[in-house]
Short mmCIF file of C-alpha atoms and ligand atoms in Angstrom, two decimals:
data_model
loop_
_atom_site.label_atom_id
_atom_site.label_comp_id
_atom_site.label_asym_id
_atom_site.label_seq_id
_atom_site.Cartn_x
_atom_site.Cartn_y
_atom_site.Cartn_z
CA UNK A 20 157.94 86.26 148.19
CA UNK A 21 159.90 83.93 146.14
CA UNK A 22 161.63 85.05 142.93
CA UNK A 23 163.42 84.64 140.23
CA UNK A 24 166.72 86.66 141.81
CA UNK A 25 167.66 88.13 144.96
CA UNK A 26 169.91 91.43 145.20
CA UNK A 27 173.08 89.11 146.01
CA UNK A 28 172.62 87.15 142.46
CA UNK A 29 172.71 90.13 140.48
CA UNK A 30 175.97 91.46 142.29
CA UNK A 31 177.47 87.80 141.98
CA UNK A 32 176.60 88.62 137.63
CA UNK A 33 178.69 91.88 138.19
CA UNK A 34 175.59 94.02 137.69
CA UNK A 35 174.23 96.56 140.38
CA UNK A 36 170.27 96.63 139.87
CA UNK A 37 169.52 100.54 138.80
CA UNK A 38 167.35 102.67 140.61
CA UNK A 39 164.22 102.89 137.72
CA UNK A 40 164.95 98.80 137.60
CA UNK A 41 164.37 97.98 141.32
CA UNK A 42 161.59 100.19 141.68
CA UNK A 43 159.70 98.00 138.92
CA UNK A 44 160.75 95.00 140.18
CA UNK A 45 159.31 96.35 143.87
CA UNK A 46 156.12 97.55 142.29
CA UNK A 47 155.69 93.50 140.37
CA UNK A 48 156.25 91.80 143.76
CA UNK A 49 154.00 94.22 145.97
CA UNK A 50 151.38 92.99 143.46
CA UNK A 51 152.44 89.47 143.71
CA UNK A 52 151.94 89.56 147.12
CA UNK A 53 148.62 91.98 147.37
CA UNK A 54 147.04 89.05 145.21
CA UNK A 55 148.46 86.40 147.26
CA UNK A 56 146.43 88.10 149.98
CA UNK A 57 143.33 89.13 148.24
CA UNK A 58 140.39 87.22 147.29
CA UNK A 59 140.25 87.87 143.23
CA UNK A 60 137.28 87.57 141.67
CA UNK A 61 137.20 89.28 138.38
CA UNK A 62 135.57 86.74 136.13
CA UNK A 63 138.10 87.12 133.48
CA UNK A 64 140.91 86.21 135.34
CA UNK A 65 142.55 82.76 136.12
CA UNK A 66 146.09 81.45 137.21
CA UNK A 67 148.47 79.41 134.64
CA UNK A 68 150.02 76.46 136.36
CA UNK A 69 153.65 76.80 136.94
CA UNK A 70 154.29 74.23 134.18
CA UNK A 71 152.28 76.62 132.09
CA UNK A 72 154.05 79.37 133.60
CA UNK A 73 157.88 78.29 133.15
CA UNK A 74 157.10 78.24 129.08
CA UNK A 75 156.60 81.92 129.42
CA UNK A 76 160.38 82.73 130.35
CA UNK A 77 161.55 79.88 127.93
CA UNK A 78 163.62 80.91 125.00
CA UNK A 79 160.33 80.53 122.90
CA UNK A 80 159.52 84.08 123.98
CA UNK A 81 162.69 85.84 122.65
CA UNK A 82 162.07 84.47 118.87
CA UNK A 83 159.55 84.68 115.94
CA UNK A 84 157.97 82.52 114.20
CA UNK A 85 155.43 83.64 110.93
CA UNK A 86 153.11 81.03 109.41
CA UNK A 87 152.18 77.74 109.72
CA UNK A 88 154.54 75.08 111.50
CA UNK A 89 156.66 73.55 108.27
CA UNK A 90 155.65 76.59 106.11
CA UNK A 91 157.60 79.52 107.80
CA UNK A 92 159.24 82.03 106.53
CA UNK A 93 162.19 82.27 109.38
CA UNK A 94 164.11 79.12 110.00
CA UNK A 95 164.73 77.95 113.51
CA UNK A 96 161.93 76.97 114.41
CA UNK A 97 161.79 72.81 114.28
CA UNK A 98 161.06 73.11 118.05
CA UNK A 99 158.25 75.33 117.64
CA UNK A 100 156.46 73.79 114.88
CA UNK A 101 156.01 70.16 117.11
CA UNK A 102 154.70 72.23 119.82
CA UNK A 103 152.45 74.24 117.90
CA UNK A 104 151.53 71.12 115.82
CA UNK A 105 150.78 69.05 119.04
CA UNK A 106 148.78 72.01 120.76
CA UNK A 107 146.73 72.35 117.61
CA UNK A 108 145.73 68.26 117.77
CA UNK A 109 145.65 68.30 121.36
CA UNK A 110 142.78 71.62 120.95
CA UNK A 111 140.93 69.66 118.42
CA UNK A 112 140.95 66.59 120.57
CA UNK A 113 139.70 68.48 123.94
CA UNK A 114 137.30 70.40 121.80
CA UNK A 115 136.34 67.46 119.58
CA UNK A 116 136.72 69.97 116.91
CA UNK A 117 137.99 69.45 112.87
CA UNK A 118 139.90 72.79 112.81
CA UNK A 119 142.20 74.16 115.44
CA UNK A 120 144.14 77.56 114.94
CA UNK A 121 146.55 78.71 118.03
CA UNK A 122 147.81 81.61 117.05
CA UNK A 123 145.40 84.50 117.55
CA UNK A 124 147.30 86.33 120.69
CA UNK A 125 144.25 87.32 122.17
CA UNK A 126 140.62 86.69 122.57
CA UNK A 127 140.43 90.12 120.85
CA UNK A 128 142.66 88.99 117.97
CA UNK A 129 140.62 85.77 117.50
CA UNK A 130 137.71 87.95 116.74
CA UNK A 131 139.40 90.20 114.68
CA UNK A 132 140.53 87.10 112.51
CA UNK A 133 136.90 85.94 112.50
CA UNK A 134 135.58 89.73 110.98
CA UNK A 135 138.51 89.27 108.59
CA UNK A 136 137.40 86.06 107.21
CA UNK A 137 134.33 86.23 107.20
CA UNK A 138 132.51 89.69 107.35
CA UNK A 139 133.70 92.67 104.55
CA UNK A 140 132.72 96.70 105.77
CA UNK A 141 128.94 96.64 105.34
CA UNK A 142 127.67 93.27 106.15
CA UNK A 143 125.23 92.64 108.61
CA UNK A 144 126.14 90.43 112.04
CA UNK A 145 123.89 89.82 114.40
CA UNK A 146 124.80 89.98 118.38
CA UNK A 147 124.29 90.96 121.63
CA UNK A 148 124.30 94.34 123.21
CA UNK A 149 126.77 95.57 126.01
CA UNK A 150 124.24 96.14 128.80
CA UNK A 151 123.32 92.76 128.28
CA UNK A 152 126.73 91.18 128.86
CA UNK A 153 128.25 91.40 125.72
CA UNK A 154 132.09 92.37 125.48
CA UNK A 155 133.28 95.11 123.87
CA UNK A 156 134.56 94.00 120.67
CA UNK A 157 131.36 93.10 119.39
CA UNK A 158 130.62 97.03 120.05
CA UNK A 159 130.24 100.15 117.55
CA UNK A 160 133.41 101.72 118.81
CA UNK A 161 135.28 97.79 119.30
CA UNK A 162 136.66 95.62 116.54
CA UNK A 163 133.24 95.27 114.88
CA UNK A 164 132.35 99.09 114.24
CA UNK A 165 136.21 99.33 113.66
CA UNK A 166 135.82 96.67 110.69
CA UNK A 167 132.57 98.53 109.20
CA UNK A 168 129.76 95.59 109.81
CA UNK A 169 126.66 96.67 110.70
CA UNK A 170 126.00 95.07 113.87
CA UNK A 171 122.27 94.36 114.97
CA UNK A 172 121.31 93.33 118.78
CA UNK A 173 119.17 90.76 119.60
CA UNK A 174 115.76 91.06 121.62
CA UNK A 175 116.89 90.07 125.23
CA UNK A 176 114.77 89.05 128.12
CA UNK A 177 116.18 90.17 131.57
CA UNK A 178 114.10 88.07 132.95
CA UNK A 179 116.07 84.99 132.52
CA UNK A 180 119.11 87.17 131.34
CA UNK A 181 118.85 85.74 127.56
CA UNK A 182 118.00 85.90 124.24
CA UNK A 183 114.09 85.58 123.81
CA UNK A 184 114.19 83.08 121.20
CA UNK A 185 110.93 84.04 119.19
CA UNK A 186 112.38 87.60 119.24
CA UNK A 187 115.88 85.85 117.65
CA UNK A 188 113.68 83.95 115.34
CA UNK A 189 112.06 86.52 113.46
CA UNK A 190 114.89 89.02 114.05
CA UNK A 191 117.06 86.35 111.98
CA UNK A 192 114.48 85.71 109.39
CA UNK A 193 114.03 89.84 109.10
CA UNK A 194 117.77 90.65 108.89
CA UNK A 195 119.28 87.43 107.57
CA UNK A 196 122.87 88.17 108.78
CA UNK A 197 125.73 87.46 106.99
CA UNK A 198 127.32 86.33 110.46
CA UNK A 199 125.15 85.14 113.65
CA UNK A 200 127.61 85.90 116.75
CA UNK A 201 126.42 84.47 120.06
CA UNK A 202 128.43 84.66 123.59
CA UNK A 203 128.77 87.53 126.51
CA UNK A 204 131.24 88.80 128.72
CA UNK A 205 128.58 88.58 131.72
CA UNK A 206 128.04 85.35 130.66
CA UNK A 207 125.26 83.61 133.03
CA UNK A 208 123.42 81.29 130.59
CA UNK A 209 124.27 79.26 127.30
CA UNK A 210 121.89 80.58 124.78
CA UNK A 211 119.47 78.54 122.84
CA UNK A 212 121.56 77.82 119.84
CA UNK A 213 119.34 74.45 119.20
CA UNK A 214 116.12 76.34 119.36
CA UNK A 215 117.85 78.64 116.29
CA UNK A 216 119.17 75.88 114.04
CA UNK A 217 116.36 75.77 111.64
CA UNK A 218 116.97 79.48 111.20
CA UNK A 219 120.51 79.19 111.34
CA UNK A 220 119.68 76.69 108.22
CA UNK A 221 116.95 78.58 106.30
CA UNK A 222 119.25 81.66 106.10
CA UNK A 223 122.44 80.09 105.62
CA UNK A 224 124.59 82.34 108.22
CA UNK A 225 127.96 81.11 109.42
CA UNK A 226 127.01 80.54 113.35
CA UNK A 227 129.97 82.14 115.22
CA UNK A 228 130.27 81.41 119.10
CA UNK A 229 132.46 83.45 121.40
CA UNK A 230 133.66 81.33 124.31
CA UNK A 231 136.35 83.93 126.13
CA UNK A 232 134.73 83.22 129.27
CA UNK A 233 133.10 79.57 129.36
CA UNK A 234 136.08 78.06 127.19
CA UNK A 235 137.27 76.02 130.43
CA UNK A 236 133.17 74.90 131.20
CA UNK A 237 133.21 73.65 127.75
CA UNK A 238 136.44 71.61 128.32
CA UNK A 239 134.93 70.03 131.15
CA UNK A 240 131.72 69.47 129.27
CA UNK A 241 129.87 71.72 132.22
CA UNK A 242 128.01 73.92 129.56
CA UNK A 243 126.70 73.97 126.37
CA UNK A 244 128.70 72.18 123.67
CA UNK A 245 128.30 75.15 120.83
CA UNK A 246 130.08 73.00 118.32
CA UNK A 247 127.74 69.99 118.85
CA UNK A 248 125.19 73.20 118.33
CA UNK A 249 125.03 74.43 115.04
CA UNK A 250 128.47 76.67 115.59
CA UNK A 251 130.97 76.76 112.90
CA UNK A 252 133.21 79.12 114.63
CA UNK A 253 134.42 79.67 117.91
CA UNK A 254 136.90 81.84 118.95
CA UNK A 255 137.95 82.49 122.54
CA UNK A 256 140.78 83.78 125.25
CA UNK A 257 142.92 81.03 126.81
CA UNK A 258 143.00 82.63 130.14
CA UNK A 259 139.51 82.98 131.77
CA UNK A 260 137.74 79.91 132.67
CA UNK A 261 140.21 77.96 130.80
CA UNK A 262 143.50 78.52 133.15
CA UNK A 263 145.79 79.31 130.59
CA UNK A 264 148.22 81.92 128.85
CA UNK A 265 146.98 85.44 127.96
CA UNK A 266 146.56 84.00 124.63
CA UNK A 267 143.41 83.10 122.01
CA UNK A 268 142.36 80.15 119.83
CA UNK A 269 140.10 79.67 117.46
CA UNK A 270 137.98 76.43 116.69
CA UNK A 271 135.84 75.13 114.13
CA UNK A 272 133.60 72.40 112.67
CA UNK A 273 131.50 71.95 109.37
CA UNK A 274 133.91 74.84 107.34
CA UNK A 275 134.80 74.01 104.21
CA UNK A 276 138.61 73.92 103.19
CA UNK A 277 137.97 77.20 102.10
CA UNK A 278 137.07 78.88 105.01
CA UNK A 279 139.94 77.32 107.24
CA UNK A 280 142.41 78.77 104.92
CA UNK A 281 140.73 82.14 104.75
CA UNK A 282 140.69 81.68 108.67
CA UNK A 283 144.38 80.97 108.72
CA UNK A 284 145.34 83.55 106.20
CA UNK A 285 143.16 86.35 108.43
CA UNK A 286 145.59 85.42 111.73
CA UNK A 287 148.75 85.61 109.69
CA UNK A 288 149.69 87.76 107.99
CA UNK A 289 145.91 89.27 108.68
CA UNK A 290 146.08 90.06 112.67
CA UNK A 291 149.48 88.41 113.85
CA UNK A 292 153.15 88.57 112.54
CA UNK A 293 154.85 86.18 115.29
CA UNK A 294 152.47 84.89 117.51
CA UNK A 295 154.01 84.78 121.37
CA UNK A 296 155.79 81.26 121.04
CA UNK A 297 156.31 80.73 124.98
CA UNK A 298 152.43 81.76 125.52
CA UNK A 299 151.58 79.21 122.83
CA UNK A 300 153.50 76.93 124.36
CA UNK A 301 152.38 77.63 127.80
CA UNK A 302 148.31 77.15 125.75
CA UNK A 303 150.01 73.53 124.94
CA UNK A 304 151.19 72.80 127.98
CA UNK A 305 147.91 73.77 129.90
CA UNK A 306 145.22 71.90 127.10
CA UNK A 307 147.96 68.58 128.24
CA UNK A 308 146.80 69.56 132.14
CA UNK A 309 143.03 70.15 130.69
CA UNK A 310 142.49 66.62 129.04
CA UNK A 311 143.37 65.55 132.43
CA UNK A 312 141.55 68.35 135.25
CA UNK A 313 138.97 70.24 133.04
CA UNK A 314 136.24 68.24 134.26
CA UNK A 315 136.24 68.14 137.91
CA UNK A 316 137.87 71.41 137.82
CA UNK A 317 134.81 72.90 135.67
CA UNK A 318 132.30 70.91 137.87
CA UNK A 319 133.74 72.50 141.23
CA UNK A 320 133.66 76.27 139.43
CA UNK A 321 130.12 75.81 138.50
CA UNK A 322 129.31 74.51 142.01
CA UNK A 323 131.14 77.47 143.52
CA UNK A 324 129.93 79.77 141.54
CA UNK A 325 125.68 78.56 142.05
CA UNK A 326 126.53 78.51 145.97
CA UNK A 327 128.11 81.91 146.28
CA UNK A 328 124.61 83.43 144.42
CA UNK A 329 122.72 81.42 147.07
CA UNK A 330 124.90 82.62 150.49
CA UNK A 331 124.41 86.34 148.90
CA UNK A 332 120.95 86.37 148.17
CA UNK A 333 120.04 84.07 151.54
CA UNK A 334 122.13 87.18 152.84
CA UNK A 335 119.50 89.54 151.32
CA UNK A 336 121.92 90.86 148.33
CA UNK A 337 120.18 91.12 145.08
CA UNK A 338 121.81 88.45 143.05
CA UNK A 339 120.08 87.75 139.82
CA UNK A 340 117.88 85.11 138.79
CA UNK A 341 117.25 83.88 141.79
CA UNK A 342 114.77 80.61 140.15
CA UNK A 343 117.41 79.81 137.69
CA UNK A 344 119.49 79.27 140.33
CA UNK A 345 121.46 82.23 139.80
CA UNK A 346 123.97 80.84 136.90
CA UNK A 347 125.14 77.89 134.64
CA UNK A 348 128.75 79.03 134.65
CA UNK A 349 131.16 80.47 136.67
CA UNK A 350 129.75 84.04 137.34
CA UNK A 351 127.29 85.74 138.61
CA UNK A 352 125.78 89.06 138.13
CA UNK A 353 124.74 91.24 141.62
CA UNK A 354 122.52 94.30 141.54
CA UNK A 355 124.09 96.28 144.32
CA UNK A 356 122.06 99.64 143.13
CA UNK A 357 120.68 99.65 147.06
CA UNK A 358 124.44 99.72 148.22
CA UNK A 359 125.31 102.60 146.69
CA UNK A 360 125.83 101.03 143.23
CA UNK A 361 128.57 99.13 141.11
CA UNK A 362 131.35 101.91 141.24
CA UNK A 363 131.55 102.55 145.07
CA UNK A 364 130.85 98.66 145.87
CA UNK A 365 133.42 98.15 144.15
CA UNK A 366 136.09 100.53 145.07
CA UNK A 367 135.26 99.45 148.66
CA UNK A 368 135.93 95.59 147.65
CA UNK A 369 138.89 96.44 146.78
CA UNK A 370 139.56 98.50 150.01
CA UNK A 371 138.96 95.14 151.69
CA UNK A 372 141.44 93.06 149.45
CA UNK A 373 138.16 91.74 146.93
CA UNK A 374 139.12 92.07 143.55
CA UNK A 375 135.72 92.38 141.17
CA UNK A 376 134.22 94.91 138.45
CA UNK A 377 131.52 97.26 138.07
CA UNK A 378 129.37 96.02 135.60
CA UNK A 379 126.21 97.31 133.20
CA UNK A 380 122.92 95.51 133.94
CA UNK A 381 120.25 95.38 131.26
CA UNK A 382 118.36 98.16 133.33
CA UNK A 383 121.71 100.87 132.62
CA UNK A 384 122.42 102.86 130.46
CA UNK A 385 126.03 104.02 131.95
CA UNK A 386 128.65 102.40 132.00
CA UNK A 387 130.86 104.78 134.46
CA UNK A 388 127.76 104.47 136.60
CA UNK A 389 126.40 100.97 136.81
CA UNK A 390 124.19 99.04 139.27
CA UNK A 391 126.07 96.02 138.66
CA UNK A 392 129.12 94.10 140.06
CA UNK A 393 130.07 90.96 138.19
CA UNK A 394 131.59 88.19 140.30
CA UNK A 395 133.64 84.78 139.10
CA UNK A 396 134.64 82.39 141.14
CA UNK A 397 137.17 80.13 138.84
CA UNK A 398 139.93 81.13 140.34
CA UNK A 399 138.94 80.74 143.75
CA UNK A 400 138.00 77.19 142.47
CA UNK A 401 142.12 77.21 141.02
CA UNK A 402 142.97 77.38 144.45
CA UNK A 403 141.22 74.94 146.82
CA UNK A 404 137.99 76.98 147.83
CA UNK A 405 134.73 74.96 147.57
CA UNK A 406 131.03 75.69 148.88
CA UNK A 407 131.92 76.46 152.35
CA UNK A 408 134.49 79.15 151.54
CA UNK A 409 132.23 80.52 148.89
CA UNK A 410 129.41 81.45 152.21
CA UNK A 411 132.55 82.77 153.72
CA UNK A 412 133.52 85.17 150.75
CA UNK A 413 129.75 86.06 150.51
CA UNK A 414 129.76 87.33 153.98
CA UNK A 415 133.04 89.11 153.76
CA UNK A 416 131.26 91.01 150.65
CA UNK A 417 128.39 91.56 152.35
CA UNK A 418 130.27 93.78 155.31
CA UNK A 419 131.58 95.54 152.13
CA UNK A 420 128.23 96.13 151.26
CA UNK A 421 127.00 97.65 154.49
CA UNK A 422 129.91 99.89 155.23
CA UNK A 423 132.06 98.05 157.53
CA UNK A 424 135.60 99.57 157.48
CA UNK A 425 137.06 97.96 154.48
CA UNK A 426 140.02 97.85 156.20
CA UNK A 427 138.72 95.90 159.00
CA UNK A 428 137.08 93.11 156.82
CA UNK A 429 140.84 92.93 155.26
CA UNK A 430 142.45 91.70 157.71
CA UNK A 431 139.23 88.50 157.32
CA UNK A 432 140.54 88.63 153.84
CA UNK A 433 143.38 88.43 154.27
CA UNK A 434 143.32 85.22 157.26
CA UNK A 435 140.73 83.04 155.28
CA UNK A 436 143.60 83.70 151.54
CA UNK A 437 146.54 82.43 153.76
CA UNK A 438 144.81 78.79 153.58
CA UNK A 439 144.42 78.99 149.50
CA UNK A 440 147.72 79.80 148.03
CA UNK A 441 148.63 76.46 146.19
CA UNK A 442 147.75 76.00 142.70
CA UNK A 443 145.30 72.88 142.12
CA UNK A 444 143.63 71.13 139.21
CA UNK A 445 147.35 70.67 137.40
CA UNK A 446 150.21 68.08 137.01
CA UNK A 447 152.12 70.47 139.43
CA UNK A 448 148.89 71.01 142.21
CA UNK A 449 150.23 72.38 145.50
CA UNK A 450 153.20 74.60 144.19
CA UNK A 451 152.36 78.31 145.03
CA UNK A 452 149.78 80.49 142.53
CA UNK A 453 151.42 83.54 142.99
CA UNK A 454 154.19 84.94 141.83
CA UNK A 455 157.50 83.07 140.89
CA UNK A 456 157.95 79.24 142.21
CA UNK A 457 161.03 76.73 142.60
CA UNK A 458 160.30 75.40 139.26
CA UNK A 459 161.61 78.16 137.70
CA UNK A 460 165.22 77.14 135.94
C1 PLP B 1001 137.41 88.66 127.36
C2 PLP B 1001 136.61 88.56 126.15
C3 PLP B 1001 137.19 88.61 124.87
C4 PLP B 1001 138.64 88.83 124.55
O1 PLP B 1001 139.46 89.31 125.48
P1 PLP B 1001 141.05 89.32 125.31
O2 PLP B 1001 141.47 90.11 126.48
O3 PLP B 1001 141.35 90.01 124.02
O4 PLP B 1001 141.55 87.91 125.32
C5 PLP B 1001 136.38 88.43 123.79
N1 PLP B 1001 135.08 88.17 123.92
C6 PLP B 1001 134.49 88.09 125.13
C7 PLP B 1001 133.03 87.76 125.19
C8 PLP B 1001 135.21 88.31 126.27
O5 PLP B 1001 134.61 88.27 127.46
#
């Protein structure tokens, strides 16, 4: 494993590593190196590029900066505020958006910005329910019971695993929302904003689009276009589909000047204080590589992810929706209930080195206890793998499934990883993904 220091380097700097030290540092590289060997495929994951990376241990992440760049309230930051002015024109260009805000520290945080602006305790905001995909911030006990709105689910059809438009229709007119949220953490589908506009428009709701998980699709234009849709907001994570920083961002079109400050006033001083310079940075950095990769790199996931569903299901797993060719993005959704279910199936992945989740299905109604296992392939995609490795990884889960020795189909794991290490899709393609790398200073 390549890193940062070896044991002789911190002697040479007079220091002898402490017990509690080492045995953290041990614990970060045994991880480094399980997912070196593993096949993960949690659909909320991705890996930064090194050049992404090697902002992360600049000296942007040891200071603060509060505000907007040339309107802070610390000094030293003339650095900062050209990288945080170029990453928010280099997000509106990608995006094709007229308001960019970089700050929000998490997808979580972007939506908490969002409820701030625009939603006071008591107003109504329409959106989707957890068993059918959505994530948990849009929940009772998440950031939008937290903030008081009264949140109200739309009619879903499992079916095609979205909203039943009709249903939407006349569950818009009925409630008229202050807020209409769209987007889902099991997120198979782009739902039929265009079919709502004329709702969106009769009832005047700001149209609010969570892209956490398709933010990278959308880059590569491989999925709907929400703000070419009706949607005035979108927030999102920078790390899922989109392979950057644990970070969030926040987009917009059609908001008046008013709303864009009350936007920028809800992230600072609303949700944020300093905002993680070196991951905005590293967000920079990685929307410079996106201009360039996001489209193939988008196209490939999609592929990827539309050929896994067909090796499983040709396999006789039950992946779902089968005629719609399984997914638009880069996930799918896999009823293992005849396995055993979602928590053992996926305990045993992991046995084998197969990193996934359990995950509700519309049908559940626990989530401890679900029939579900959610599967993304984008960073599989980050590394190399294409359709052929995707009918490899499908029959690697499917001796999961039917109780080979986990530890047996490791060792497959393990042999197929050793040929997908390098980072691609990036200025610096073919450097290693895991861990630490030579372009660290
Ligand atoms: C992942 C996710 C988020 C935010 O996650 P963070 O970990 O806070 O970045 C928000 N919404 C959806 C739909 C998500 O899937």
């Amino acid at each position: 494993m390549n890193s940062f220091f070896n044991d002789t380097d911190l002697q040479c700097h007079g220091a002898v590593m402490k017990e509690e030290a080492r045995w953290i540092r041990e614990k970060v590289m045994a991880h480094n190196k399980w997912f070196e060997e593993s096949i993960p495929m949690i659909a909320s994951e991705n890996l930064m590029s090194p050049l992404a990376k090697e902002m992360l241990i600049s000296d942007f992440a040891d200071r603060y900066a509060e505000g907007l760049p040339g309107k802070r309230y610390y000094q030293g930051n003339v650095y900062v505020d050209e990288v945080e002015s170029k990453a928010v024109d280099m997000a509106k260009e990608l995006f094709d958006s007229s308001f960019a805000d970089v700050r929000p520290i998490s997808g979580t945080v972007a939506n908490m910005a969002v409820l701030f602006a625009f939603a006071k305790p008591g107003d109504t905001i329409t959106t989707c329910a957890l068993a059918q995909g959505a994530h948990i911030s849009t929940a009772e006990f998440g950031a939008f019971g937290q903030r008081g709105v009264n949140s109200v689910n739309y009619p879903f059809n499992t079916d095609n695993m979205n909203l039943d438009v009709d249903g939407t229709i006349k569950l818009l007119k009925e409630v008229r929302p202050k807020v209409a949220q769209f987007g889902l953490s099991v997120f198979l589908f782009p739902p039929p904003l265009k079919e709502l506009n004329d709702t969106f428009n009769e009832i005047g709701c700001v149209v609010w689009y969570d892209a956490a998980h398709v933010l990278g699709l959308i880059a590569g234009k491989q999925f709907q276009d929400p703000l070419r849709e009706g949607v005035n907001i979108l927030s999102s994570s920078t790390h899922k589909t989109f392979p950057g920083p644990n970070h969030g961002l926040l987009l917009g079109s059609n908001l008046t000047e008013e709303q864009e400050k009350a936007l920028q006033r809800a992230v600072f001083p609303g949700v944020t204080s300093s905002h993680h310079l070196h991951a905005m940075a590293a967000l920079a950095v990685t929307l410079a590589e996106m201009k360039v990769f996001a489209k193939d790199y988008a196209s490939q996931t999609c592929k990827n992810a539309r050929a896994l569903g067909q090796a499983l299901y040709e396999l006789g797993v039950d992946v779902l929706c089968p005629d719609l060719g399984f997914t638009r993005s880069h996930a799918i959704a896999v009823d293992v209930s005849k396995f055993g279910g979602g928590k053992d199936v996926s305990k045993d992945l992991e046995d084998a080195n197969i990193i996934c989740n359990k995950n509700m299905l519309p049908k559940d109604t626990s989530a401890v206890r679900p029939s579900g296992i959610r599967l993304g392939v984008q960073e599989l995609t980050r590394v190399g793998m294409k359709e052929s490795e995707m009918k490899e990884v499908a029959s690697l889960i499917y001796r999961v499934a039917k109780k080979e020795s986990p530890a047996k189909v490791k060792e497959d794991v393990k042999e197929l990883k050793k040929g997908f290490t390098k980072i691609q899709w990036c200025f610096s393609a073919g450097e290693p993904a895991y861990g630490y790398h030579k372009l660290v200073p």
